[in-house]
Amino acid sequence: MPPYLINNDGALAEWARPDLENKNNYQHRHSSGLLPVWPYREITPETNSAQFKAAQVFLQKKDQGAYENAGHGLLHGALIAADLDMPDSVGATLLRFAKDDYYYSSMATSHYNNHNTFATDVVNSVPTVMMEMLASTRPGTLELLPGLPKGLDKGSVSGMLGKSQFTINNLTWDTDAHTAKVTLTSKINQNLTLIQRSGISSITADGVSVQSSSLGNIARVLPLQAGKTVTVNLTMNAPRANLAQGKPATASSQSSGDQSAAKAFDGDLNTRWSAGQDPNSWIQVDLGSQYNLSEVDLLWEASYAKSYKLQGSTDGSTWHDLYSRTNSSGGTEKIPVSGQARYVRMLGSQLSGQWGYSLYEMQVYG
């Protein structure tokens, strides 16, 4: 098989031939270009971090479309998102099934939204999406809570089978208490690698010495004996607070309909701010107080700013540059920044296409 390629736009190539880059179709209902992520799990941060990031860009671009409203397309996207550590994408898909009438009153489901064409894809596969977002497994490896969406702050699941001859007897989590606990029973003697991402700061086990991993600080090794149940305790970091969510926002313009500046700060990935066609359009938020800023995330729709500045201000009138970019490829951008500000804005300078800017969310951390 030919090697996987990365396109000039930063996305994993759908076709493994350089001369077919212009054949990429991010908005198709199928996600065949991401089969190496799920179900094959050939691309992980441990095996190839560059390809993993490129796969995230691919899915971000797909999420800008509707997957042709096909249930199986949305399902595959959600399964991929769980393995790409993209919980916002998982949550948006699960909510879409509920909000867009894929379910009938009997809890059977349709192939398309608005109860269009009976099919059982969704009803039979949503449980798999939920299991995958809670525990991703492959031979010798377990990653807990990789795709847990916001809002599912507490819960439990039991009786899951891992792809390494072990059973997750029970998994419970409480993000408010920053804790999770899992009991495992292996059918064989094995050293199970526990991936320590997704905000997990420490891993301990009752009666078992958790060992370091050759993967470094992102993993630990748990020795398991056949038939012996082990309880693993996880401590999680407190989730970062998005300082901008729900705060007053203004913009230089908006297109028709309810696509105001506030929609980029409402925490809903199904709404967006949409600007006019002026490349110098801007959007800003008042954080309410002055903060030491650490990161600004831009979650673009298909129409993004190819060139822009992130700026901060203490009074809303005098601005200083926090970050400048001239070659953006859209998608989700997580941008480290530093400096103090009460007001933060994105000031565009170059359109990516013929339409104005369109932004699902602008998140500010500090």
mmCIF file of C-alpha atoms in Angstrom:
data_model
loop_
_atom_site.group_PDB
_atom_site.id
_atom_site.type_symbol
_atom_site.label_atom_id
_atom_site.label_comp_id
_atom_site.label_asym_id
_atom_site.label_seq_id
_atom_site.Cartn_x
_atom_site.Cartn_y
_atom_site.Cartn_z
ATOM 1 C CA MET A 1 0.000 0.000 0.000
ATOM 2 C CA PRO A 2 1.272 3.526 -0.709
ATOM 3 C CA PRO A 3 2.094 5.767 2.266
ATOM 4 C CA TYR A 4 -0.441 8.199 3.674
ATOM 5 C CA LEU A 5 -0.008 11.747 2.419
ATOM 6 C CA ILE A 6 -0.763 15.197 3.867
ATOM 7 C CA ASN A 7 -2.302 17.816 1.574
ATOM 8 C CA ASN A 8 -1.027 21.357 1.205
ATOM 9 C CA ASP A 9 -4.001 22.518 3.295
ATOM 10 C CA GLY A 10 -2.755 20.457 6.248
ATOM 11 C CA ALA A 11 -5.368 17.686 5.978
ATOM 12 C CA LEU A 12 -4.700 13.983 5.599
ATOM 13 C CA ALA A 13 -5.033 13.158 1.900
ATOM 14 C CA GLU A 14 -8.118 11.223 0.848
ATOM 15 C CA TRP A 15 -6.191 9.815 -2.137
ATOM 16 C CA ALA A 16 -2.646 8.472 -1.650
ATOM 17 C CA ARG A 17 -1.391 9.983 -4.910
ATOM 18 C CA PRO A 18 -0.019 13.534 -5.112
ATOM 19 C CA ASP A 19 -1.643 14.136 -8.513
ATOM 20 C CA LEU A 20 -5.112 13.540 -7.026
ATOM 21 C CA GLU A 21 -4.995 16.193 -4.295
ATOM 22 C CA ASN A 22 -7.656 18.252 -6.106
ATOM 23 C CA LYS A 23 -10.000 15.236 -5.889
ATOM 24 C CA ASN A 24 -10.446 15.534 -2.134
ATOM 25 C CA ASN A 25 -14.127 15.851 -1.251
ATOM 26 C CA TYR A 26 -14.406 16.871 2.394
ATOM 27 C CA GLN A 27 -18.171 17.373 2.193
ATOM 28 C CA HIS A 28 -19.070 13.852 1.037
ATOM 29 C CA ARG A 29 -21.174 11.818 3.463
ATOM 30 C CA HIS A 30 -18.502 9.097 3.615
ATOM 31 C CA SER A 31 -15.248 9.405 5.584
ATOM 32 C CA SER A 32 -13.252 6.733 3.759
ATOM 33 C CA GLY A 33 -10.114 8.875 3.886
ATOM 34 C CA LEU A 34 -10.165 8.511 7.698
ATOM 35 C CA LEU A 35 -10.518 4.728 7.865
ATOM 36 C CA PRO A 36 -6.904 4.579 9.175
ATOM 37 C CA VAL A 37 -8.202 6.326 12.321
ATOM 38 C CA TRP A 38 -11.364 4.278 12.828
ATOM 39 C CA PRO A 39 -11.757 1.367 12.712
ATOM 40 C CA TYR A 40 -8.150 0.497 11.806
ATOM 41 C CA ARG A 41 -6.438 2.706 14.433
ATOM 42 C CA GLU A 42 -3.260 2.885 12.374
ATOM 43 C CA ILE A 43 -2.912 6.626 13.010
ATOM 44 C CA THR A 44 -2.475 7.674 16.625
ATOM 45 C CA PRO A 45 -0.432 10.417 18.328
ATOM 46 C CA GLU A 46 2.045 7.717 19.371
ATOM 47 C CA THR A 47 2.538 6.187 15.912
ATOM 48 C CA ASN A 48 2.656 9.413 13.869
ATOM 49 C CA SER A 49 1.801 12.760 15.446
ATOM 50 C CA ALA A 50 1.915 14.658 12.122
ATOM 51 C CA GLN A 51 -0.587 12.312 10.480
ATOM 52 C CA PHE A 52 -2.762 12.432 13.602
ATOM 53 C CA LYS A 53 -2.940 16.236 13.449
ATOM 54 C CA ALA A 54 -3.616 16.046 9.707
ATOM 55 C CA ALA A 55 -6.498 13.643 10.387
ATOM 56 C CA GLN A 56 -7.930 16.162 12.860
ATOM 57 C CA VAL A 57 -7.774 18.858 10.159
ATOM 58 C CA PHE A 58 -9.527 16.480 7.727
ATOM 59 C CA LEU A 59 -12.387 15.884 10.186
ATOM 60 C CA GLN A 60 -12.635 19.582 11.048
ATOM 61 C CA LYS A 61 -13.154 20.304 7.370
ATOM 62 C CA LYS A 62 -15.758 17.531 7.090
ATOM 63 C CA ASP A 63 -17.588 18.870 10.134
ATOM 64 C CA GLN A 64 -18.090 22.156 8.308
ATOM 65 C CA GLY A 65 -20.588 20.329 6.081
ATOM 66 C CA ALA A 66 -23.745 18.336 6.733
ATOM 67 C CA TYR A 67 -22.534 14.820 5.791
ATOM 68 C CA GLU A 68 -25.430 15.012 3.299
ATOM 69 C CA ASN A 69 -27.627 14.483 6.417
ATOM 70 C CA ALA A 70 -26.920 10.732 6.124
ATOM 71 C CA GLY A 71 -27.059 8.954 9.470
ATOM 72 C CA HIS A 72 -24.251 6.536 8.628
ATOM 73 C CA GLY A 73 -22.021 9.448 7.597
ATOM 74 C CA LEU A 74 -22.572 11.275 10.882
ATOM 75 C CA LEU A 75 -22.015 8.060 12.846
ATOM 76 C CA HIS A 76 -18.676 7.339 11.211
ATOM 77 C CA GLY A 77 -17.637 10.950 11.777
ATOM 78 C CA ALA A 78 -18.463 10.671 15.481
ATOM 79 C CA LEU A 79 -16.546 7.396 15.863
ATOM 80 C CA ILE A 80 -13.531 9.008 14.192
ATOM 81 C CA ALA A 81 -13.865 12.112 16.388
ATOM 82 C CA ALA A 82 -13.751 9.983 19.549
ATOM 83 C CA ASP A 83 -10.446 8.441 18.429
ATOM 84 C CA LEU A 84 -9.075 11.858 17.415
ATOM 85 C CA ASP A 85 -9.706 13.332 20.911
ATOM 86 C CA MET A 86 -12.318 15.747 19.510
ATOM 87 C CA PRO A 87 -15.124 15.660 22.107
ATOM 88 C CA ASP A 88 -16.852 18.792 20.770
ATOM 89 C CA SER A 89 -17.368 17.023 17.442
ATOM 90 C CA VAL A 90 -18.751 13.914 19.184
ATOM 91 C CA GLY A 91 -21.167 15.988 21.250
ATOM 92 C CA ALA A 92 -22.384 18.041 18.290
ATOM 93 C CA THR A 93 -23.213 14.858 16.353
ATOM 94 C CA LEU A 94 -25.080 13.209 19.231
ATOM 95 C CA LEU A 95 -27.115 16.374 19.795
ATOM 96 C CA ARG A 96 -27.860 16.592 16.092
ATOM 97 C CA PHE A 97 -29.483 13.150 16.087
ATOM 98 C CA ALA A 98 -31.836 14.368 18.801
ATOM 99 C CA LYS A 99 -32.469 17.903 17.507
ATOM 100 C CA ASP A 100 -32.924 17.090 13.815
ATOM 101 C CA ASP A 101 -35.500 14.306 14.210
ATOM 102 C CA TYR A 102 -33.562 11.179 13.360
ATOM 103 C CA TYR A 103 -35.489 9.364 16.115
ATOM 104 C CA TYR A 104 -39.144 8.340 15.869
ATOM 105 C CA SER A 105 -41.324 8.262 18.988
ATOM 106 C CA SER A 106 -40.720 4.485 19.125
ATOM 107 C CA MET A 107 -36.948 5.196 19.406
ATOM 108 C CA ALA A 108 -36.378 3.592 16.018
ATOM 109 C CA THR A 109 -34.516 5.902 13.650
ATOM 110 C CA SER A 110 -34.431 7.265 10.121
ATOM 111 C CA HIS A 111 -31.620 7.336 7.589
ATOM 112 C CA TYR A 112 -31.966 11.094 7.059
ATOM 113 C CA ASN A 113 -33.104 13.931 9.305
ATOM 114 C CA ASN A 114 -36.755 14.962 9.653
ATOM 115 C CA HIS A 115 -37.854 11.307 9.843
ATOM 116 C CA ASN A 116 -36.873 10.772 6.201
ATOM 117 C CA THR A 117 -36.481 7.086 5.220
ATOM 118 C CA PHE A 118 -36.632 4.418 7.921
ATOM 119 C CA ALA A 119 -33.270 2.830 8.783
ATOM 120 C CA THR A 120 -31.652 1.410 11.912
ATOM 121 C CA ASP A 121 -28.119 2.745 11.384
ATOM 122 C CA VAL A 122 -28.466 5.389 14.074
ATOM 123 C CA VAL A 123 -30.330 3.469 16.749
ATOM 124 C CA ASN A 124 -27.914 0.526 16.483
ATOM 125 C CA SER A 125 -24.701 2.560 16.328
ATOM 126 C CA VAL A 126 -25.184 5.437 18.777
ATOM 127 C CA PRO A 127 -24.350 3.044 21.677
ATOM 128 C CA THR A 128 -21.069 2.259 19.904
ATOM 129 C CA VAL A 129 -20.295 5.968 19.583
ATOM 130 C CA MET A 130 -20.945 6.398 23.294
ATOM 131 C CA MET A 131 -18.722 3.440 24.206
ATOM 132 C CA GLU A 132 -15.944 4.711 21.938
ATOM 133 C CA MET A 133 -16.007 8.170 23.513
ATOM 134 C CA LEU A 134 -15.695 6.579 26.979
ATOM 135 C CA ALA A 135 -13.077 3.892 26.323
ATOM 136 C CA SER A 136 -11.003 3.511 23.184
ATOM 137 C CA THR A 137 -9.143 0.193 23.015
ATOM 138 C CA ARG A 138 -6.752 -1.606 20.723
ATOM 139 C CA PRO A 139 -4.490 -4.603 21.406
ATOM 140 C CA GLY A 140 -2.459 -3.846 24.512
ATOM 141 C CA THR A 141 -3.839 -0.321 24.955
ATOM 142 C CA LEU A 142 -6.718 1.427 26.735
ATOM 143 C CA GLU A 143 -7.554 5.146 26.620
ATOM 144 C CA LEU A 144 -10.291 6.328 28.978
ATOM 145 C CA LEU A 145 -12.671 9.223 28.296
ATOM 146 C CA PRO A 146 -11.022 10.264 25.008
ATOM 147 C CA GLY A 147 -14.117 11.906 23.545
ATOM 148 C CA LEU A 148 -16.339 12.824 26.490
ATOM 149 C CA PRO A 149 -18.478 15.808 25.383
ATOM 150 C CA LYS A 150 -19.100 18.828 27.570
ATOM 151 C CA GLY A 151 -22.220 18.481 29.678
ATOM 152 C CA LEU A 152 -21.790 14.774 30.426
ATOM 153 C CA ASP A 153 -20.178 15.648 33.740
ATOM 154 C CA LYS A 154 -21.094 12.479 35.609
ATOM 155 C CA GLY A 155 -21.988 8.945 34.602
ATOM 156 C CA SER A 156 -21.103 5.281 34.442
ATOM 157 C CA VAL A 157 -20.962 2.364 32.026
ATOM 158 C CA SER A 158 -20.480 -1.348 32.681
ATOM 159 C CA GLY A 159 -19.851 -4.572 30.818
ATOM 160 C CA MET A 160 -17.708 -3.264 27.954
ATOM 161 C CA LEU A 161 -15.244 -5.599 26.226
ATOM 162 C CA GLY A 162 -11.810 -4.249 25.374
ATOM 163 C CA LYS A 163 -9.906 -5.266 22.240
ATOM 164 C CA SER A 164 -7.169 -6.881 24.310
ATOM 165 C CA GLN A 165 -9.010 -9.720 26.073
ATOM 166 C CA PHE A 166 -10.190 -7.697 29.056
ATOM 167 C CA THR A 167 -13.552 -6.513 30.374
ATOM 168 C CA ILE A 168 -14.362 -3.071 31.714
ATOM 169 C CA ASN A 169 -16.573 -4.234 34.550
ATOM 170 C CA ASN A 170 -17.465 -0.673 35.469
ATOM 171 C CA LEU A 171 -16.326 2.838 34.597
ATOM 172 C CA THR A 172 -17.562 5.879 36.525
ATOM 173 C CA TRP A 173 -16.558 9.509 36.148
ATOM 174 C CA ASP A 174 -17.304 12.827 37.834
ATOM 175 C CA THR A 175 -15.640 15.771 36.120
ATOM 176 C CA ASP A 176 -16.776 18.198 38.836
ATOM 177 C CA ALA A 177 -14.891 16.118 41.411
ATOM 178 C CA HIS A 178 -12.031 15.577 38.906
ATOM 179 C CA THR A 179 -12.130 11.807 39.433
ATOM 180 C CA ALA A 180 -12.826 8.606 37.530
ATOM 181 C CA LYS A 181 -12.614 4.936 38.480
ATOM 182 C CA VAL A 182 -12.525 1.778 36.376
ATOM 183 C CA THR A 183 -12.490 -1.908 37.311
ATOM 184 C CA LEU A 184 -10.875 -4.288 34.825
ATOM 185 C CA THR A 185 -10.659 -8.075 34.540
ATOM 186 C CA SER A 186 -8.249 -9.603 32.046
ATOM 187 C CA LYS A 187 -8.564 -13.096 30.543
ATOM 188 C CA ILE A 188 -4.790 -13.305 30.159
ATOM 189 C CA ASN A 189 -1.630 -12.124 31.865
ATOM 190 C CA GLN A 190 -0.662 -8.890 30.140
ATOM 191 C CA ASN A 191 0.846 -5.440 30.553
ATOM 192 C CA LEU A 192 -1.877 -3.016 29.545
ATOM 193 C CA THR A 193 -0.819 0.463 28.420
ATOM 194 C CA LEU A 194 -3.104 3.180 29.808
ATOM 195 C CA ILE A 195 -3.019 6.361 27.727
ATOM 196 C CA GLN A 196 -2.901 9.388 30.001
ATOM 197 C CA ARG A 197 -4.452 12.173 27.938
ATOM 198 C CA SER A 198 -7.810 13.953 27.945
ATOM 199 C CA GLY A 199 -7.020 15.889 31.124
ATOM 200 C CA ILE A 200 -5.952 12.840 33.168
ATOM 201 C CA SER A 201 -3.173 13.928 35.537
ATOM 202 C CA SER A 202 -2.479 10.725 37.496
ATOM 203 C CA ILE A 203 -3.247 6.999 37.464
ATOM 204 C CA THR A 204 -3.060 4.642 40.470
ATOM 205 C CA ALA A 205 -4.345 1.103 41.029
ATOM 206 C CA ASP A 206 -5.464 -0.724 44.164
ATOM 207 C CA GLY A 207 -2.897 -3.410 45.071
ATOM 208 C CA VAL A 208 -0.977 -3.063 41.791
ATOM 209 C CA SER A 209 2.100 -0.972 41.028
ATOM 210 C CA VAL A 210 1.481 1.200 37.972
ATOM 211 C CA GLN A 211 4.677 1.426 35.928
ATOM 212 C CA SER A 212 6.184 4.013 33.622
ATOM 213 C CA SER A 213 5.810 3.613 29.867
ATOM 214 C CA SER A 214 8.246 3.851 26.989
ATOM 215 C CA LEU A 215 5.776 6.337 25.494
ATOM 216 C CA GLY A 216 6.720 8.854 28.178
ATOM 217 C CA ASN A 217 4.404 10.952 30.342
ATOM 218 C CA ILE A 218 1.351 10.346 28.151
ATOM 219 C CA ALA A 219 1.016 6.707 29.263
ATOM 220 C CA ARG A 220 1.376 4.252 32.151
ATOM 221 C CA VAL A 221 1.648 0.444 32.187
ATOM 222 C CA LEU A 222 -0.756 -1.642 34.272
ATOM 223 C CA PRO A 223 0.274 -5.293 34.933
ATOM 224 C CA LEU A 224 -2.807 -7.534 34.828
ATOM 225 C CA GLN A 225 -3.125 -11.166 35.930
ATOM 226 C CA ALA A 226 -5.626 -13.503 34.306
ATOM 227 C CA GLY A 227 -8.935 -13.562 36.174
ATOM 228 C CA LYS A 228 -7.935 -10.964 38.776
ATOM 229 C CA THR A 229 -10.054 -7.798 38.952
ATOM 230 C CA VAL A 230 -8.134 -4.548 39.377
ATOM 231 C CA THR A 231 -9.502 -1.111 40.294
ATOM 232 C CA VAL A 232 -7.818 1.878 38.669
ATOM 233 C CA ASN A 233 -8.231 5.414 40.054
ATOM 234 C CA LEU A 234 -7.845 8.457 37.819
ATOM 235 C CA THR A 235 -7.350 12.069 38.831
ATOM 236 C CA MET A 236 -8.324 14.646 36.229
ATOM 237 C CA ASN A 237 -7.317 18.253 35.851
ATOM 238 C CA ALA A 238 -10.004 20.846 36.364
ATOM 239 C CA PRO A 239 -11.433 21.739 32.959
ATOM 240 C CA ARG A 240 -10.333 25.073 31.550
ATOM 241 C CA ALA A 241 -12.927 27.811 31.645
ATOM 242 C CA ASN A 242 -13.760 29.504 28.359
ATOM 243 C CA LEU A 243 -13.627 33.133 29.497
ATOM 244 C CA ALA A 244 -15.584 34.324 26.457
ATOM 245 C CA GLN A 245 -18.630 32.065 26.572
ATOM 246 C CA GLY A 246 -21.829 34.022 27.071
ATOM 247 C CA LYS A 247 -20.012 37.352 27.281
ATOM 248 C CA PRO A 248 -21.120 40.514 25.372
ATOM 249 C CA ALA A 249 -19.922 40.484 21.767
ATOM 250 C CA THR A 250 -19.990 42.850 18.811
ATOM 251 C CA ALA A 251 -18.869 42.641 15.206
ATOM 252 C CA SER A 252 -18.293 44.937 12.258
ATOM 253 C CA SER A 253 -21.126 43.258 10.331
ATOM 254 C CA GLN A 254 -23.267 40.182 9.992
ATOM 255 C CA SER A 255 -24.995 38.517 7.070
ATOM 256 C CA SER A 256 -28.754 37.984 6.962
ATOM 257 C CA GLY A 257 -30.534 35.884 9.561
ATOM 258 C CA ASP A 258 -29.641 35.158 13.151
ATOM 259 C CA GLN A 259 -25.867 35.010 12.680
ATOM 260 C CA SER A 260 -24.856 37.752 15.087
ATOM 261 C CA ALA A 261 -21.574 38.076 16.955
ATOM 262 C CA ALA A 262 -23.136 36.490 20.053
ATOM 263 C CA LYS A 263 -23.495 33.187 18.180
ATOM 264 C CA ALA A 264 -19.703 32.785 18.196
ATOM 265 C CA PHE A 265 -19.702 32.873 22.005
ATOM 266 C CA ASP A 266 -22.759 30.746 22.880
ATOM 267 C CA GLY A 267 -20.963 27.393 23.189
ATOM 268 C CA ASP A 268 -23.147 25.857 20.450
ATOM 269 C CA LEU A 269 -21.287 24.409 17.451
ATOM 270 C CA ASN A 270 -24.497 24.448 15.439
ATOM 271 C CA THR A 271 -24.655 28.275 15.428
ATOM 272 C CA ARG A 272 -22.201 30.787 13.984
ATOM 273 C CA TRP A 273 -21.301 34.397 13.343
ATOM 274 C CA SER A 274 -21.313 35.231 9.657
ATOM 275 C CA ALA A 275 -19.838 38.504 8.395
ATOM 276 C CA GLY A 276 -20.268 40.508 5.231
ATOM 277 C CA GLN A 277 -17.739 40.300 2.401
ATOM 278 C CA ASP A 278 -15.392 43.021 3.649
ATOM 279 C CA PRO A 279 -11.997 41.320 4.257
ATOM 280 C CA ASN A 280 -11.371 43.772 7.141
ATOM 281 C CA SER A 281 -14.368 42.485 9.121
ATOM 282 C CA TRP A 282 -13.853 41.938 12.843
ATOM 283 C CA ILE A 283 -15.515 40.320 15.849
ATOM 284 C CA GLN A 284 -14.765 41.082 19.497
ATOM 285 C CA VAL A 285 -15.799 40.027 22.990
ATOM 286 C CA ASP A 286 -15.795 41.773 26.357
ATOM 287 C CA LEU A 287 -14.501 39.328 28.986
ATOM 288 C CA GLY A 288 -15.827 41.546 31.772
ATOM 289 C CA SER A 289 -12.478 41.787 33.580
ATOM 290 C CA GLN A 290 -8.824 41.903 32.670
ATOM 291 C CA TYR A 291 -7.101 38.520 32.353
ATOM 292 C CA ASN A 292 -3.659 37.126 31.617
ATOM 293 C CA LEU A 293 -4.411 35.346 28.332
ATOM 294 C CA SER A 294 -2.931 31.975 27.342
ATOM 295 C CA GLU A 295 -4.868 30.743 24.301
ATOM 296 C CA VAL A 296 -7.481 31.748 21.744
ATOM 297 C CA ASP A 297 -9.309 29.056 19.730
ATOM 298 C CA LEU A 298 -11.020 29.822 16.425
ATOM 299 C CA LEU A 299 -13.502 27.228 15.126
ATOM 300 C CA TRP A 300 -14.129 28.219 11.518
ATOM 301 C CA GLU A 301 -16.907 27.225 9.173
ATOM 302 C CA ALA A 302 -16.004 26.760 5.488
ATOM 303 C CA SER A 303 -15.473 30.521 4.990
ATOM 304 C CA TYR A 304 -12.477 31.489 7.106
ATOM 305 C CA ALA A 305 -9.946 34.289 7.329
ATOM 306 C CA LYS A 306 -6.809 33.336 5.439
ATOM 307 C CA SER A 307 -5.011 36.290 7.022
ATOM 308 C CA TYR A 308 -5.948 37.903 10.326
ATOM 309 C CA LYS A 309 -4.753 39.291 13.640
ATOM 310 C CA LEU A 310 -5.801 38.484 17.176
ATOM 311 C CA GLN A 311 -5.734 41.644 19.261
ATOM 312 C CA GLY A 312 -6.271 42.550 22.898
ATOM 313 C CA SER A 313 -7.337 45.735 24.652
ATOM 314 C CA THR A 314 -7.846 46.941 28.190
ATOM 315 C CA ASP A 315 -10.390 49.641 27.261
ATOM 316 C CA GLY A 316 -11.979 48.476 23.985
ATOM 317 C CA SER A 317 -10.446 51.291 21.941
ATOM 318 C CA THR A 318 -6.653 50.917 21.996
ATOM 319 C CA TRP A 319 -5.541 47.553 20.642
ATOM 320 C CA HIS A 320 -2.292 45.584 20.700
ATOM 321 C CA ASP A 321 -1.434 42.529 18.615
ATOM 322 C CA LEU A 322 -1.494 39.139 20.311
ATOM 323 C CA TYR A 323 -0.969 37.044 17.168
ATOM 324 C CA SER A 324 -0.776 37.471 13.419
ATOM 325 C CA ARG A 325 -1.274 34.871 10.670
ATOM 326 C CA THR A 326 -1.114 35.059 6.881
ATOM 327 C CA ASN A 327 -1.590 31.431 5.789
ATOM 328 C CA SER A 328 -4.507 29.968 7.733
ATOM 329 C CA SER A 329 -6.187 26.837 6.375
ATOM 330 C CA GLY A 330 -9.308 27.207 8.543
ATOM 331 C CA GLY A 331 -10.728 24.376 10.638
ATOM 332 C CA THR A 332 -10.028 24.608 14.350
ATOM 333 C CA GLU A 333 -7.061 26.770 15.309
ATOM 334 C CA LYS A 334 -5.683 26.620 18.860
ATOM 335 C CA ILE A 335 -3.421 29.633 19.185
ATOM 336 C CA PRO A 336 -1.093 30.223 22.179
ATOM 337 C CA VAL A 337 -1.025 33.908 23.158
ATOM 338 C CA SER A 338 0.319 35.984 26.021
ATOM 339 C CA GLY A 339 -0.578 39.369 27.396
ATOM 340 C CA GLN A 340 -3.268 41.091 29.422
ATOM 341 C CA ALA A 341 -6.637 42.110 28.010
ATOM 342 C CA ARG A 342 -10.285 42.586 28.833
ATOM 343 C CA TYR A 343 -11.370 42.798 25.194
ATOM 344 C CA VAL A 344 -10.245 40.302 22.537
ATOM 345 C CA ARG A 345 -10.950 40.521 18.826
ATOM 346 C CA MET A 346 -10.248 38.787 15.545
ATOM 347 C CA LEU A 347 -9.445 41.319 12.843
ATOM 348 C CA GLY A 348 -9.491 39.828 9.355
ATOM 349 C CA SER A 349 -7.483 41.043 6.382
ATOM 350 C CA GLN A 350 -7.887 38.364 3.663
ATOM 351 C CA LEU A 351 -10.848 36.175 2.736
ATOM 352 C CA SER A 352 -10.357 32.487 1.972
ATOM 353 C CA GLY A 353 -12.921 32.623 -0.847
ATOM 354 C CA GLN A 354 -15.704 34.720 -2.279
ATOM 355 C CA TRP A 355 -17.798 34.782 0.891
ATOM 356 C CA GLY A 356 -17.307 36.638 4.165
ATOM 357 C CA TYR A 357 -16.000 35.107 7.371
ATOM 358 C CA SER A 358 -18.014 32.457 9.199
ATOM 359 C CA LEU A 359 -17.045 31.443 12.726
ATOM 360 C CA TYR A 360 -18.718 28.737 14.846
ATOM 361 C CA GLU A 361 -16.925 29.647 18.066
ATOM 362 C CA MET A 362 -14.208 31.951 19.366
ATOM 363 C CA GLN A 363 -12.922 30.686 22.699
ATOM 364 C CA VAL A 364 -10.583 32.583 25.027
ATOM 365 C CA TYR A 365 -8.555 31.024 27.852
ATOM 366 C CA GLY A 366 -6.360 32.475 30.573
#
